[in-house]
Short mmCIF file of C-alpha atoms in Angstrom, two decimals:
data_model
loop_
_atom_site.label_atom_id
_atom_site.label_comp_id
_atom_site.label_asym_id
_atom_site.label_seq_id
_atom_site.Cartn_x
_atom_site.Cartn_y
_atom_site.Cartn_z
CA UNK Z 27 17.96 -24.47 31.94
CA UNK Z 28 21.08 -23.51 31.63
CA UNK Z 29 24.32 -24.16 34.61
CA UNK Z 30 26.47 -21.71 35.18
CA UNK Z 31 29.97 -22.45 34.61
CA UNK Z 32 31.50 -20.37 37.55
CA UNK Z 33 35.74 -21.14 36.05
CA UNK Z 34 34.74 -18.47 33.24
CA UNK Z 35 33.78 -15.78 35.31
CA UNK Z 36 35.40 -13.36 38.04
CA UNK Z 37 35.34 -14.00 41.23
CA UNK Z 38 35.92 -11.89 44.84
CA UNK Z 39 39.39 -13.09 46.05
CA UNK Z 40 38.61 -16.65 44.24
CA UNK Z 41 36.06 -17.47 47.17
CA UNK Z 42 33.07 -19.20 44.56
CA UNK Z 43 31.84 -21.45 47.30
CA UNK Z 44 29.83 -24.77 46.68
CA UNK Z 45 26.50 -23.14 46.83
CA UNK Z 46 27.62 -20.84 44.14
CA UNK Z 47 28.11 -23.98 41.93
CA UNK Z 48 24.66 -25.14 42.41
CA UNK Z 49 23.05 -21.55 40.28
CA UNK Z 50 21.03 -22.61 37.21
CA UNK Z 51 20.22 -19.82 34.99
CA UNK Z 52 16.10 -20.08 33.95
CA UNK Z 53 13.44 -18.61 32.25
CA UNK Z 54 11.97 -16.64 34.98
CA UNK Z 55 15.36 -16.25 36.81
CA UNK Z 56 18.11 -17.82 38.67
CA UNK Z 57 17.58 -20.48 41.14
CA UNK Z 58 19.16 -23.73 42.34
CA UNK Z 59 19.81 -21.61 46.05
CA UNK Z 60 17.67 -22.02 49.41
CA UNK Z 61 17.81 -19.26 51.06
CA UNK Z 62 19.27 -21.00 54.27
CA UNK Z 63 21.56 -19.92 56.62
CA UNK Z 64 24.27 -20.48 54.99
CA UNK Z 65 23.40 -18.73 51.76
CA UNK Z 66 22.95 -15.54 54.66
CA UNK Z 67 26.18 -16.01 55.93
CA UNK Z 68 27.83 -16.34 52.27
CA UNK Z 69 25.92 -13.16 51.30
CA UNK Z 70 27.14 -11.61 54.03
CA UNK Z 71 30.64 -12.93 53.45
CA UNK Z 72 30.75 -11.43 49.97
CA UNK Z 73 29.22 -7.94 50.67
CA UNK Z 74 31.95 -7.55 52.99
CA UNK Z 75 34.86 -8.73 50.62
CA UNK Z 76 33.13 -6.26 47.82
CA UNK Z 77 32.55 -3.33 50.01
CA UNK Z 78 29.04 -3.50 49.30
CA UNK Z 79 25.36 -2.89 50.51
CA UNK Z 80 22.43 -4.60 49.62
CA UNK Z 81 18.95 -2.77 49.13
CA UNK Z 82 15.82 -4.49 48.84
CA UNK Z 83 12.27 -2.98 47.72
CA UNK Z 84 9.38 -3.29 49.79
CA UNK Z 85 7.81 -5.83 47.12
CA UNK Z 86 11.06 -8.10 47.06
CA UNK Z 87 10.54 -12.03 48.41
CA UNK Z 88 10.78 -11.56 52.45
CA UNK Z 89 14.29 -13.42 52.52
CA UNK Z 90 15.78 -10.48 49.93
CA UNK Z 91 14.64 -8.10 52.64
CA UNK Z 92 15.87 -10.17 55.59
CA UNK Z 93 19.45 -10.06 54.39
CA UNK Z 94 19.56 -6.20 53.34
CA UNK Z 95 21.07 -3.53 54.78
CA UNK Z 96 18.39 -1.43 54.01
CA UNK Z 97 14.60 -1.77 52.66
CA UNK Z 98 12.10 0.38 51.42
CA UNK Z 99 10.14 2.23 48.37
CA UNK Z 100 12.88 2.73 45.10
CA UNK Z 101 13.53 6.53 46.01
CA UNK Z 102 14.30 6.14 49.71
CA UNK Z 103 16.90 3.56 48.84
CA UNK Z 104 18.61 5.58 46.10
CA UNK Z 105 18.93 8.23 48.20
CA UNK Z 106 20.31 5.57 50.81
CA UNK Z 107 22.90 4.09 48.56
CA UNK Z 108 24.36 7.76 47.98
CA UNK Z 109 24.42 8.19 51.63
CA UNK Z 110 26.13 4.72 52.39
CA UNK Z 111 29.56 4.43 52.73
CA UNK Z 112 30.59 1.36 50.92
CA UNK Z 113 31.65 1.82 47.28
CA UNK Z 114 29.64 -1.02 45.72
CA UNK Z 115 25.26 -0.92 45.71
CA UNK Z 116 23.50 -3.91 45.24
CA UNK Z 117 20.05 -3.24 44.22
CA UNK Z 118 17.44 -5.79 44.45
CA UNK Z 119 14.79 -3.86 42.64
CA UNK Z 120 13.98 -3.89 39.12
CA UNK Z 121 16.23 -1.93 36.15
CA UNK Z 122 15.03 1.53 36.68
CA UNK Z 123 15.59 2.22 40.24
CA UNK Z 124 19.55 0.29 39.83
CA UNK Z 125 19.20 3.79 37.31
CA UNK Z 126 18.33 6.07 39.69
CA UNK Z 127 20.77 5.08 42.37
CA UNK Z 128 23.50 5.33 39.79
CA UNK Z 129 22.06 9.06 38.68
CA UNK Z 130 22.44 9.59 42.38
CA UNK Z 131 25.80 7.82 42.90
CA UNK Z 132 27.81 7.95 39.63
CA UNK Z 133 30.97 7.20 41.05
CA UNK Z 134 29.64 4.14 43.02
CA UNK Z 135 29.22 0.75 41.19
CA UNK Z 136 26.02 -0.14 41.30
CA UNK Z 137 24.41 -3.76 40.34
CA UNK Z 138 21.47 -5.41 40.18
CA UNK Z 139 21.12 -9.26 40.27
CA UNK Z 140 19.45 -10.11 37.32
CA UNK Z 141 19.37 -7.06 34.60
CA UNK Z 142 16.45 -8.90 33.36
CA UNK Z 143 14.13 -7.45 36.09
CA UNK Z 144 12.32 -4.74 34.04
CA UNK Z 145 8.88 -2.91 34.71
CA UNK Z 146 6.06 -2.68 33.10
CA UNK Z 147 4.72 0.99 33.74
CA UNK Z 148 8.62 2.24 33.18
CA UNK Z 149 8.52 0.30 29.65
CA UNK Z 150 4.99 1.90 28.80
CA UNK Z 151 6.46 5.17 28.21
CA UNK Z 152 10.41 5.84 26.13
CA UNK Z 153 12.17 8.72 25.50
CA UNK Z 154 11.01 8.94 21.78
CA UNK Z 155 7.24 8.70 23.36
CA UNK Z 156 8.03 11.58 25.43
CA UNK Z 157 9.80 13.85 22.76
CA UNK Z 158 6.81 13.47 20.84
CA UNK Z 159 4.17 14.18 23.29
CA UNK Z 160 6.31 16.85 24.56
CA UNK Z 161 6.73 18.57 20.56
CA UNK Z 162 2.74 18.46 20.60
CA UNK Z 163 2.60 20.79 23.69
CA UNK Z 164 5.29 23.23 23.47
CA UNK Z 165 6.05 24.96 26.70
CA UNK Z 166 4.09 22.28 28.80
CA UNK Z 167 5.93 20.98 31.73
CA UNK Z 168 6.64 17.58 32.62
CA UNK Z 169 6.28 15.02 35.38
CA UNK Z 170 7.24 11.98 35.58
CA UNK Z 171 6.29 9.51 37.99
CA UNK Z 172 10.23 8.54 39.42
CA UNK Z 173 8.93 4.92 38.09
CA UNK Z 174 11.21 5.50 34.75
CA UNK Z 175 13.78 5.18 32.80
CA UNK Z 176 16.88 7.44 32.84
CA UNK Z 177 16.15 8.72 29.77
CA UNK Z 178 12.89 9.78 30.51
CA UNK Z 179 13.62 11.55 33.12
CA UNK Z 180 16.22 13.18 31.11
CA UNK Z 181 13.54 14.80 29.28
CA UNK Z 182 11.62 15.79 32.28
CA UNK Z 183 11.17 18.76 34.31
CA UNK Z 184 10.25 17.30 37.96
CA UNK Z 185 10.06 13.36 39.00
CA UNK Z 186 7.49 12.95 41.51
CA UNK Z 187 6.77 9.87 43.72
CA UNK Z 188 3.34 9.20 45.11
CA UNK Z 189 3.72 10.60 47.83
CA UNK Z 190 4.46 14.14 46.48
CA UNK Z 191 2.89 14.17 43.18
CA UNK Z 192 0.15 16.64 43.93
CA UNK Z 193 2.60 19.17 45.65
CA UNK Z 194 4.78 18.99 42.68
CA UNK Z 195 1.66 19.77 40.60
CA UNK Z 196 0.40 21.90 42.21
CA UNK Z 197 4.20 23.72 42.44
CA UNK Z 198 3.66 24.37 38.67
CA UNK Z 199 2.19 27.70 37.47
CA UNK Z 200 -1.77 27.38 37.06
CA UNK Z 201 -1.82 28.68 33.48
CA UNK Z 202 1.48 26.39 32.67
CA UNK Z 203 0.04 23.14 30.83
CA UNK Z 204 0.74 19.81 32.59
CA UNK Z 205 2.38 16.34 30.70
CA UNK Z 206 1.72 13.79 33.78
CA UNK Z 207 3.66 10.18 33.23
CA UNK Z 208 3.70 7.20 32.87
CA UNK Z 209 0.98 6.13 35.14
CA UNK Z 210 -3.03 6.68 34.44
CA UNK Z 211 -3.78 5.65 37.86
CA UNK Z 212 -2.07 8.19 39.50
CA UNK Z 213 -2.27 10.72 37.24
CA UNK Z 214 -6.00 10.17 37.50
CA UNK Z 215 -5.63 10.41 41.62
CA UNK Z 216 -3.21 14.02 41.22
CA UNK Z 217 -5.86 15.65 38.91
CA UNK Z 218 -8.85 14.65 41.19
CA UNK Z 219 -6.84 15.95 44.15
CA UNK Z 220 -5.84 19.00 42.38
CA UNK Z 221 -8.91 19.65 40.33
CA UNK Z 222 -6.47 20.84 36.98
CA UNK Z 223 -8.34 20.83 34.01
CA UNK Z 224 -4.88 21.59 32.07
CA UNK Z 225 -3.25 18.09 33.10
CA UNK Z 226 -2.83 15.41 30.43
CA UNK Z 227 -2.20 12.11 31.17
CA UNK Z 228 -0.25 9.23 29.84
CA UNK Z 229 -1.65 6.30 29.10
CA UNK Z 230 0.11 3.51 31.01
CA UNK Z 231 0.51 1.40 33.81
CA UNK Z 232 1.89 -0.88 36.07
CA UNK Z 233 0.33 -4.47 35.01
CA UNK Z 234 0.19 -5.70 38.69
CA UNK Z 235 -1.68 -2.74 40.03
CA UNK Z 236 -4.10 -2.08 37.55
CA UNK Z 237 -5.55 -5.86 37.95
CA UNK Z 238 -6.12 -5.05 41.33
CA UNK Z 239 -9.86 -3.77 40.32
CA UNK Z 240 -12.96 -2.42 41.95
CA UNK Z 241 -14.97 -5.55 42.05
CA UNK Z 242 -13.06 -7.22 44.10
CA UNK Z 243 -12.26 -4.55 46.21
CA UNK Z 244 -16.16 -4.31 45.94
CA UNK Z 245 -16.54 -7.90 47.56
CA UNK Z 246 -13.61 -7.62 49.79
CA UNK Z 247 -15.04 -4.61 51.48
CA UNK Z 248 -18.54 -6.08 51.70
CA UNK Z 249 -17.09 -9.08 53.28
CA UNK Z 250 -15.05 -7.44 55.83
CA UNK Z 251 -17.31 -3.89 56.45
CA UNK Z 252 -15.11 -3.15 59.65
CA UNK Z 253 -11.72 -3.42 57.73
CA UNK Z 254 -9.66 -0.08 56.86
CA UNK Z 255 -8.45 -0.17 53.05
CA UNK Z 256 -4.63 0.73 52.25
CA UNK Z 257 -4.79 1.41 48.49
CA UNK Z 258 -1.90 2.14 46.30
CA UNK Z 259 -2.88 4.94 43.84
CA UNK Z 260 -1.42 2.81 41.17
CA UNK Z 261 -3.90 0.86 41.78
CA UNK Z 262 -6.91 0.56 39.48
CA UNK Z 263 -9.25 0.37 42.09
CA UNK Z 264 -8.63 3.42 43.81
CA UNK Z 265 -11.12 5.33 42.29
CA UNK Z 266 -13.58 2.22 42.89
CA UNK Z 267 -11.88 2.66 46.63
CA UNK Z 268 -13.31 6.40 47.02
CA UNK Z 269 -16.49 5.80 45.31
CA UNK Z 270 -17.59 3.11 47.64
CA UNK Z 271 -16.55 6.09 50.57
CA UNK Z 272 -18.54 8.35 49.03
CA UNK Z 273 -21.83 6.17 48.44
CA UNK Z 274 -21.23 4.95 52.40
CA UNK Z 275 -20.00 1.33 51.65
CA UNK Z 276 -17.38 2.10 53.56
CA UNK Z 277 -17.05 5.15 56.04
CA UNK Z 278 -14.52 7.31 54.74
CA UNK Z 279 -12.06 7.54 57.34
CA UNK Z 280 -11.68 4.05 56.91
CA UNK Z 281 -10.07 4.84 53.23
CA UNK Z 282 -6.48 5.64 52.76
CA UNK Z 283 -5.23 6.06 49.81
CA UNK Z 284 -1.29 5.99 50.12
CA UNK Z 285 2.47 5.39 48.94
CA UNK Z 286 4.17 2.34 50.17
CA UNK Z 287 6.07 4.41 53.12
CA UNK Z 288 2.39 6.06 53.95
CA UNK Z 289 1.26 2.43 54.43
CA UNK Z 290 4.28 1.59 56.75
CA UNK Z 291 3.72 4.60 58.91
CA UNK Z 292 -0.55 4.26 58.88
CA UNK Z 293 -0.07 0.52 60.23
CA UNK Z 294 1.95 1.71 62.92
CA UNK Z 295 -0.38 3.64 64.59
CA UNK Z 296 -3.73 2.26 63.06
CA UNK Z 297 -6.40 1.08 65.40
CA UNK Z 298 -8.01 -1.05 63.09
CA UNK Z 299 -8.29 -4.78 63.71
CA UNK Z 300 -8.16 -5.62 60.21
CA UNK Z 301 -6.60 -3.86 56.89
CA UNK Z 302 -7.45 -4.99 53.38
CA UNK Z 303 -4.09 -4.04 50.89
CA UNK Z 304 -4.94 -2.93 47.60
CA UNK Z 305 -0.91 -3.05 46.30
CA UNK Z 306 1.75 -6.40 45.47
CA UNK Z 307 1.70 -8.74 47.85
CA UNK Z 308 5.26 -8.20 48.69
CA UNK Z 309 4.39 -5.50 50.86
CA UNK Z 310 2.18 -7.74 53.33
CA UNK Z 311 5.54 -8.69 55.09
CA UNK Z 312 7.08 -5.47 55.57
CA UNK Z 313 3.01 -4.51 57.31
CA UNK Z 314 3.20 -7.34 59.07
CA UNK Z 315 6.32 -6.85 61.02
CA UNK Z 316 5.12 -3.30 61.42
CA UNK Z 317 2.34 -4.14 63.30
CA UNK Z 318 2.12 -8.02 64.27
CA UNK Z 319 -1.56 -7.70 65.83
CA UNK Z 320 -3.42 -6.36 62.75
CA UNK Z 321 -4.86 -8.55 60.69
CA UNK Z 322 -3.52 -7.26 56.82
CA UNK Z 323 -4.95 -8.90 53.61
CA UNK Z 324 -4.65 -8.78 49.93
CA UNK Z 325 -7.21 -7.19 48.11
CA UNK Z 326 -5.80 -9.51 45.26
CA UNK Z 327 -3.30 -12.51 46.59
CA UNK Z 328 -2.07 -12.89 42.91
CA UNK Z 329 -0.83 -9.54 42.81
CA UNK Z 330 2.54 -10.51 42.46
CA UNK Z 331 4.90 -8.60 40.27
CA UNK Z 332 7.34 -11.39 38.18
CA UNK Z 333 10.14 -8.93 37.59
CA UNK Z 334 10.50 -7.93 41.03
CA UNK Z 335 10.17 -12.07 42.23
CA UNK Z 336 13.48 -12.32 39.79
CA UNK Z 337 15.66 -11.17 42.39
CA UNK Z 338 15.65 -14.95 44.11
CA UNK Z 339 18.31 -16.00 46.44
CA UNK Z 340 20.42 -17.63 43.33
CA UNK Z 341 20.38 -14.47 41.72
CA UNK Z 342 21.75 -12.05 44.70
CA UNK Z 343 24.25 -15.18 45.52
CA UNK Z 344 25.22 -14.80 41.76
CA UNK Z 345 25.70 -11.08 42.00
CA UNK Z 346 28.01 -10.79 44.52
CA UNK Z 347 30.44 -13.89 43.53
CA UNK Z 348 30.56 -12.49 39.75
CA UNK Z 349 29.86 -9.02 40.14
CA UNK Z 350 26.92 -9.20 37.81
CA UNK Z 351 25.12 -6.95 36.65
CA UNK Z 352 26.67 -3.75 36.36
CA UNK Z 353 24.18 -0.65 35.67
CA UNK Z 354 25.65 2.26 34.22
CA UNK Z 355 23.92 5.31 32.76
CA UNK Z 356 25.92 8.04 30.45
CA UNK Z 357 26.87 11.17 31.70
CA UNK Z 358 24.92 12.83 29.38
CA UNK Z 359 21.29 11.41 30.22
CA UNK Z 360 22.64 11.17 34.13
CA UNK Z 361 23.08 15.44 34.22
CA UNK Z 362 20.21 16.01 32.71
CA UNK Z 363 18.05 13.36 34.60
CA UNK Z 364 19.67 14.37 37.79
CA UNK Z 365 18.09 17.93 37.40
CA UNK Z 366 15.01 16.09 37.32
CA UNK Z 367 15.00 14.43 40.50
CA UNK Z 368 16.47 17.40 42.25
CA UNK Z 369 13.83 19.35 41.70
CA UNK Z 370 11.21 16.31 42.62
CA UNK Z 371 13.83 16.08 45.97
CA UNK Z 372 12.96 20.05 47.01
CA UNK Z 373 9.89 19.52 46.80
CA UNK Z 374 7.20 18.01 49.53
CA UNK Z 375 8.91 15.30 51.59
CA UNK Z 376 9.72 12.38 48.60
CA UNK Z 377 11.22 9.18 49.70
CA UNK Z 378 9.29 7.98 52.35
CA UNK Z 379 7.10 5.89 49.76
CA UNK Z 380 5.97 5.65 45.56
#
């Protein structure tokens, strides 16, 4: 454990309070900070003084999301940090959407407060991968689940999200061979949907969601017959999900299979009692506030994604005293990644979930 010697480093206007002081630098992350209300009112203090706002993810720890300006699915908040006004984003995410807000924004600074908060489905799959895979299927086109990195998307034809993957596929010439990436899961879900027999899919995944698996969405359902299902489709169990709709273990109305936003806007008007969440357990407290007289549950309680818990009170504290960290992406990969999400932008209605 390391403590942070604040004299070394810059500070906004000199103003490294007390609590700043009290940052220890970890193995999993920063900590040492309560989130208490005076950490919110020195987080608000130094937003202000560095013309900055602060987006949270859906799966971020609920006090991250209490204090931002803005929360939601990594798309809808890029496209909310180009819109803002102030000149400085704070992204409390994990590395690749800081990325795609900076594609978005290049002339904005953009940080995110611990650079170590990577992703496992965006690290399954690198540029090199790609350029291969791509050089074995000349003429194919390529999409790329907006879960990322820059460069990969530099070397794509249209991002998707989950919520418009299968109109971007199906957007693509029938007879035009398909690359779908990173994510098995949801590749899986897109060709099902759109019955392509000319779609290959990437092997990878998102570590969290695929060990969210069928038998205990089995049990879970069995348990609680009259409960509706919310299932991520980067979720291993979604096919498990739709199988157990189609043998009648659970009616199939009661099955949605949905982005983070489609969750948000299906527990607003649901009429179930009871919801069973097949996604990381982050996004329980966004549901809950949504709609405070369902009963939502985890499908799997440990579902709990490490990278995006790195973003801890310390960290975001530590951010905005030191201006740490920076994310930049070269103009190079940033043009031709842009193009990319442009196209993924025209097409269906992206940015209301992943």
């Amino acid at each position: 454990m390391t403590v942070l010697n604040r004299t070394s480093l810059t500070t906004v206007d000199a103003l490294a309070s007390s609590l700043a002081d009290r940052i220890v630098d970890t193995p999993t992350g920063y900590g040492g900070v309560e989130p208490d209300q005076q950490w919110a009112q020195e987080i608000r203090r130094l937003a202000k003084a560095r013309n900055a706002t602060i987006l949270a993810h859906n799966y971020q720890v609920p006090a991250i999301q209490d204090i931002a300006d803005h929360v939601g699915d990594s798309l809808a908040l890029a496209r909310a940090a180009a819109a803002a006004p102030e000149d400085t984003i704070v992204f409390c995410g994990v590395h690749f959407m800081a990325e795609t807000a900076k594609i978005l924004s290049p002339d904005k600074t953009v940080l995110i407060p611990d650079e170590r908060a990577g992703c496992s489905l965006a690290d399954s799959i690198t540029a090199a991968d790609l350029a291969e895979w791509k050089a074995e299927h000349p003429g194919a086109a390529v999409v790329s689940y907006v879960n990322t990195t820059a460069a990969v998307k530099a070397l794509t034809d249209y991002c998707c999200t989950s919520s418009n993957a299968v109109e971007i596929v199906e957007s693509i010439a029938p007879d035009r061979e398909v690359l779908f990436c990173p994510d098995q899961f949801l590749g899986a879900h897109v060709r099902r949907i759109t019955n392509r027999t000319n779609m290959h899919i990437w092997a990878g995944e998102c570590h969290v969601h695929a060990g969210i698996n069928g038998d205990e969405l089995t049990a879970q359902t069995r348990d609680n017959p009259e409960a509706e299902l919310f299932v991520h489709p980067e979720c291993g169990c979604a096919t498990s999900a739709l199988y157990l709709a189609g043998e009648g273990t659970v009616p199939e109305e009661q099955v949605k299979i949905l982005s983070t936003g489609g969750m948000l806007a299906e527990a607003k008007s649901t009429g179930a009692k009871k919801v069973l969440v097949a996604t990381e357990v982050g996004m329980l407290y966004q549901l809950r506030n949504a709609a405070p007289d369902v009963d939502f549950q985890a499908v799997n309680e440990k579902a709990s994604c490490k990278f995006m818990k790195m973003i801890t009170p310390a960290a975001l504290l530590r951010c905005l005293v030191d201006g740490a960290d920076e994310v930049d992406v070269d103009p190079t990969t940033r043009e031709a990644a842009l193009a990319s999400v442009q196209r993924m932008i025209a097409v269906g209605q992206p940015g209301s979930g992943e």
